[in-house]
């Protein structure tokens, strides 16, 4: 099993160990607590993710080895946790691998699709779309 898929299965195993969605929400919030804060300069309009009810910022950093690192933050605890999940899946990967991954399937595998409010689901989709858009731009630039 390769990188992103393995990470997804690890996350799914962690979620499966938890009972109900109340416990899973607490775990998602806990994951968000581990995010490194962004600087004030990184909380810019250019890094802001559109389509989220909360304030969300994503920073994309291409690395010399062809991989891309993502960092993010939000003003909402649950959203910080969702960012942490996305970063765990995609940060440190190659853009082509990110683009080939079925992110909607991943959300379904983790049970996020049915457990989040419509507003949160739309925000999660907007964050994933931003990551995919940045990965596509880097993939095209690296030819």
PDB file of C-alpha atoms in Angstrom:
ATOM      1  CA  UNK A   1       0.000   0.000   0.000  1.00  0.00           C
ATOM      2  CA  UNK A   2       1.425   3.391  -0.934  1.00  0.00           C
ATOM      3  CA  UNK A   3       1.801   6.599   1.063  1.00  0.00           C
ATOM      4  CA  UNK A   4      -1.500   8.460   0.996  1.00  0.00           C
ATOM      5  CA  UNK A   5      -3.612   5.294   0.989  1.00  0.00           C
ATOM      6  CA  UNK A   6      -1.606   3.886   3.922  1.00  0.00           C
ATOM      7  CA  UNK A   7      -2.087   7.138   5.849  1.00  0.00           C
ATOM      8  CA  UNK A   8      -5.835   6.996   5.122  1.00  0.00           C
ATOM      9  CA  UNK A   9      -6.036   3.430   6.428  1.00  0.00           C
ATOM     10  CA  UNK A  10      -4.076   4.435   9.558  1.00  0.00           C
ATOM     11  CA  UNK A  11      -6.511   7.303  10.157  1.00  0.00           C
ATOM     12  CA  UNK A  12      -9.492   5.015   9.535  1.00  0.00           C
ATOM     13  CA  UNK A  13      -8.100   2.521  12.069  1.00  0.00           C
ATOM     14  CA  UNK A  14      -7.746   5.322  14.618  1.00  0.00           C
ATOM     15  CA  UNK A  15     -11.345   6.440  13.988  1.00  0.00           C
ATOM     16  CA  UNK A  16     -12.585   2.835  14.204  1.00  0.00           C
ATOM     17  CA  UNK A  17     -11.103   2.519  17.701  1.00  0.00           C
ATOM     18  CA  UNK A  18     -13.336   5.351  18.852  1.00  0.00           C
ATOM     19  CA  UNK A  19     -16.951   4.670  19.640  1.00  0.00           C
ATOM     20  CA  UNK A  20     -19.457   7.256  18.586  1.00  0.00           C
ATOM     21  CA  UNK A  21     -19.101  10.500  16.709  1.00  0.00           C
ATOM     22  CA  UNK A  22     -18.862  12.504  19.915  1.00  0.00           C
ATOM     23  CA  UNK A  23     -15.576  10.721  20.661  1.00  0.00           C
ATOM     24  CA  UNK A  24     -14.459  11.136  17.053  1.00  0.00           C
ATOM     25  CA  UNK A  25     -15.175  14.879  17.157  1.00  0.00           C
ATOM     26  CA  UNK A  26     -13.065  15.162  20.296  1.00  0.00           C
ATOM     27  CA  UNK A  27     -10.279  13.283  18.521  1.00  0.00           C
ATOM     28  CA  UNK A  28     -10.497  15.548  15.457  1.00  0.00           C
ATOM     29  CA  UNK A  29     -10.274  18.593  17.743  1.00  0.00           C
ATOM     30  CA  UNK A  30      -7.295  16.985  19.493  1.00  0.00           C
ATOM     31  CA  UNK A  31      -5.562  16.491  16.115  1.00  0.00           C
ATOM     32  CA  UNK A  32      -6.061  20.190  15.394  1.00  0.00           C
ATOM     33  CA  UNK A  33      -4.367  21.095  18.664  1.00  0.00           C
ATOM     34  CA  UNK A  34      -1.119  19.694  17.264  1.00  0.00           C
ATOM     35  CA  UNK A  35      -1.000  22.112  14.317  1.00  0.00           C
ATOM     36  CA  UNK A  36       1.850  24.580  14.352  1.00  0.00           C
ATOM     37  CA  UNK A  37       0.456  28.124  14.346  1.00  0.00           C
ATOM     38  CA  UNK A  38       0.849  30.276  11.259  1.00  0.00           C
ATOM     39  CA  UNK A  39       2.527  33.648  11.464  1.00  0.00           C
ATOM     40  CA  UNK A  40       0.452  36.802  11.072  1.00  0.00           C
ATOM     41  CA  UNK A  41       2.010  37.286   7.616  1.00  0.00           C
ATOM     42  CA  UNK A  42       0.844  33.808   6.602  1.00  0.00           C
ATOM     43  CA  UNK A  43      -2.710  34.662   7.624  1.00  0.00           C
ATOM     44  CA  UNK A  44      -2.992  36.653   4.417  1.00  0.00           C
ATOM     45  CA  UNK A  45      -5.755  36.977   1.843  1.00  0.00           C
ATOM     46  CA  UNK A  46      -3.618  34.957  -0.597  1.00  0.00           C
ATOM     47  CA  UNK A  47      -3.574  32.000   1.813  1.00  0.00           C
ATOM     48  CA  UNK A  48      -7.228  32.274   2.806  1.00  0.00           C
ATOM     49  CA  UNK A  49      -9.477  29.431   1.668  1.00  0.00           C
ATOM     50  CA  UNK A  50     -12.730  30.579   0.103  1.00  0.00           C
ATOM     51  CA  UNK A  51     -15.909  28.615   0.718  1.00  0.00           C
ATOM     52  CA  UNK A  52     -15.354  27.996   4.420  1.00  0.00           C
ATOM     53  CA  UNK A  53     -17.669  29.434   7.054  1.00  0.00           C
ATOM     54  CA  UNK A  54     -14.701  29.721   9.428  1.00  0.00           C
ATOM     55  CA  UNK A  55     -11.489  31.570   8.768  1.00  0.00           C
ATOM     56  CA  UNK A  56      -9.098  29.082   7.125  1.00  0.00           C
ATOM     57  CA  UNK A  57      -5.600  29.617   5.805  1.00  0.00           C
ATOM     58  CA  UNK A  58      -3.477  27.122   3.876  1.00  0.00           C
ATOM     59  CA  UNK A  59       0.188  27.655   3.058  1.00  0.00           C
ATOM     60  CA  UNK A  60       1.682  25.642   0.187  1.00  0.00           C
ATOM     61  CA  UNK A  61       5.450  25.154   0.161  1.00  0.00           C
ATOM     62  CA  UNK A  62       7.073  23.334  -2.776  1.00  0.00           C
ATOM     63  CA  UNK A  63      10.213  21.454  -1.776  1.00  0.00           C
ATOM     64  CA  UNK A  64      13.326  20.892  -3.879  1.00  0.00           C
ATOM     65  CA  UNK A  65      12.733  17.139  -4.114  1.00  0.00           C
ATOM     66  CA  UNK A  66       9.420  17.582  -5.961  1.00  0.00           C
ATOM     67  CA  UNK A  67       7.272  17.146  -2.891  1.00  0.00           C
ATOM     68  CA  UNK A  68       4.971  19.753  -1.428  1.00  0.00           C
ATOM     69  CA  UNK A  69       4.391  20.668   2.208  1.00  0.00           C
ATOM     70  CA  UNK A  70       1.154  22.167   3.430  1.00  0.00           C
ATOM     71  CA  UNK A  71       0.531  24.051   6.643  1.00  0.00           C
ATOM     72  CA  UNK A  72      -2.760  25.454   7.812  1.00  0.00           C
ATOM     73  CA  UNK A  73      -4.778  27.051  10.554  1.00  0.00           C
ATOM     74  CA  UNK A  74      -8.312  28.114  11.396  1.00  0.00           C
ATOM     75  CA  UNK A  75     -10.169  30.088  14.016  1.00  0.00           C
ATOM     76  CA  UNK A  76     -12.454  27.077  14.696  1.00  0.00           C
ATOM     77  CA  UNK A  77     -11.279  24.036  16.677  1.00  0.00           C
ATOM     78  CA  UNK A  78     -13.087  21.394  14.638  1.00  0.00           C
ATOM     79  CA  UNK A  79     -11.844  22.960  11.400  1.00  0.00           C
ATOM     80  CA  UNK A  80      -8.273  22.920  12.718  1.00  0.00           C
ATOM     81  CA  UNK A  81      -8.770  19.187  13.193  1.00  0.00           C
ATOM     82  CA  UNK A  82     -10.045  18.763   9.650  1.00  0.00           C
ATOM     83  CA  UNK A  83      -7.004  20.673   8.413  1.00  0.00           C
ATOM     84  CA  UNK A  84      -4.790  18.327  10.444  1.00  0.00           C
ATOM     85  CA  UNK A  85      -6.397  15.343   8.702  1.00  0.00           C
ATOM     86  CA  UNK A  86      -5.823  16.884   5.263  1.00  0.00           C
ATOM     87  CA  UNK A  87      -2.220  17.731   6.121  1.00  0.00           C
ATOM     88  CA  UNK A  88      -1.605  14.220   7.353  1.00  0.00           C
ATOM     89  CA  UNK A  89      -2.906  12.858   4.061  1.00  0.00           C
ATOM     90  CA  UNK A  90      -1.250  15.297   1.670  1.00  0.00           C
ATOM     91  CA  UNK A  91       1.693  17.148   3.191  1.00  0.00           C
ATOM     92  CA  UNK A  92       5.053  15.793   2.040  1.00  0.00           C
ATOM     93  CA  UNK A  93       3.586  14.125  -1.061  1.00  0.00           C
ATOM     94  CA  UNK A  94       4.272  14.596  -4.739  1.00  0.00           C
ATOM     95  CA  UNK A  95       1.671  16.705  -6.578  1.00  0.00           C
ATOM     96  CA  UNK A  96       0.834  13.868  -8.997  1.00  0.00           C
ATOM     97  CA  UNK A  97       0.091  11.549  -6.057  1.00  0.00           C
ATOM     98  CA  UNK A  98      -2.205  14.149  -4.505  1.00  0.00           C
ATOM     99  CA  UNK A  99      -4.075  14.596  -7.785  1.00  0.00           C
ATOM    100  CA  UNK A 100      -4.490  10.828  -8.271  1.00  0.00           C
ATOM    101  CA  UNK A 101      -5.986  10.318  -4.808  1.00  0.00           C
ATOM    102  CA  UNK A 102      -9.770  10.007  -4.344  1.00  0.00           C
ATOM    103  CA  UNK A 103     -10.310  12.591  -1.618  1.00  0.00           C
ATOM    104  CA  UNK A 104     -14.112  12.234  -1.594  1.00  0.00           C
ATOM    105  CA  UNK A 105     -13.673   8.492  -1.130  1.00  0.00           C
ATOM    106  CA  UNK A 106     -11.291   9.238   1.745  1.00  0.00           C
ATOM    107  CA  UNK A 107     -13.890  11.445   3.448  1.00  0.00           C
ATOM    108  CA  UNK A 108     -16.434   8.638   3.067  1.00  0.00           C
ATOM    109  CA  UNK A 109     -13.941   6.043   4.396  1.00  0.00           C
ATOM    110  CA  UNK A 110     -13.399   8.156   7.519  1.00  0.00           C
ATOM    111  CA  UNK A 111     -17.128   8.707   7.912  1.00  0.00           C
ATOM    112  CA  UNK A 112     -16.741  12.467   7.608  1.00  0.00           C
ATOM    113  CA  UNK A 113     -19.204  12.757   4.741  1.00  0.00           C
ATOM    114  CA  UNK A 114     -22.178  11.794   6.875  1.00  0.00           C
ATOM    115  CA  UNK A 115     -21.019  13.149  10.229  1.00  0.00           C
ATOM    116  CA  UNK A 116     -20.312  16.776   9.350  1.00  0.00           C
ATOM    117  CA  UNK A 117     -22.872  19.503   8.870  1.00  0.00           C
ATOM    118  CA  UNK A 118     -23.415  20.673   5.299  1.00  0.00           C
ATOM    119  CA  UNK A 119     -21.495  23.846   6.086  1.00  0.00           C
ATOM    120  CA  UNK A 120     -18.491  21.908   7.478  1.00  0.00           C
ATOM    121  CA  UNK A 121     -18.618  19.424   4.589  1.00  0.00           C
ATOM    122  CA  UNK A 122     -18.542  22.295   2.102  1.00  0.00           C
ATOM    123  CA  UNK A 123     -15.597  23.833   3.954  1.00  0.00           C
ATOM    124  CA  UNK A 124     -13.720  20.537   3.977  1.00  0.00           C
ATOM    125  CA  UNK A 125     -14.344  20.176   0.240  1.00  0.00           C
ATOM    126  CA  UNK A 126     -13.101  23.753  -0.317  1.00  0.00           C
ATOM    127  CA  UNK A 127      -9.875  22.987   1.582  1.00  0.00           C
ATOM    128  CA  UNK A 128      -9.340  19.778  -0.409  1.00  0.00           C
ATOM    129  CA  UNK A 129     -10.018  21.630  -3.674  1.00  0.00           C
ATOM    130  CA  UNK A 130      -7.455  24.278  -2.732  1.00  0.00           C
ATOM    131  CA  UNK A 131      -4.835  21.581  -2.046  1.00  0.00           C
ATOM    132  CA  UNK A 132      -5.649  19.897  -5.371  1.00  0.00           C
ATOM    133  CA  UNK A 133      -5.494  23.219  -7.246  1.00  0.00           C
ATOM    134  CA  UNK A 134      -2.083  24.040  -5.744  1.00  0.00           C
ATOM    135  CA  UNK A 135      -0.866  20.499  -6.494  1.00  0.00           C
ATOM    136  CA  UNK A 136      -2.093  20.803 -10.109  1.00  0.00           C
ATOM    137  CA  UNK A 137      -0.253  24.105 -10.551  1.00  0.00           C
ATOM    138  CA  UNK A 138       2.973  22.604  -9.170  1.00  0.00           C
ATOM    139  CA  UNK A 139       2.520  19.456 -11.262  1.00  0.00           C
ATOM    140  CA  UNK A 140       2.151  21.564 -14.419  1.00  0.00           C
ATOM    141  CA  UNK A 141       5.162  23.711 -13.490  1.00  0.00           C
ATOM    142  CA  UNK A 142       7.322  20.627 -12.901  1.00  0.00           C
ATOM    143  CA  UNK A 143       6.143  19.168 -16.211  1.00  0.00           C
TER     144      UNK A 143
END
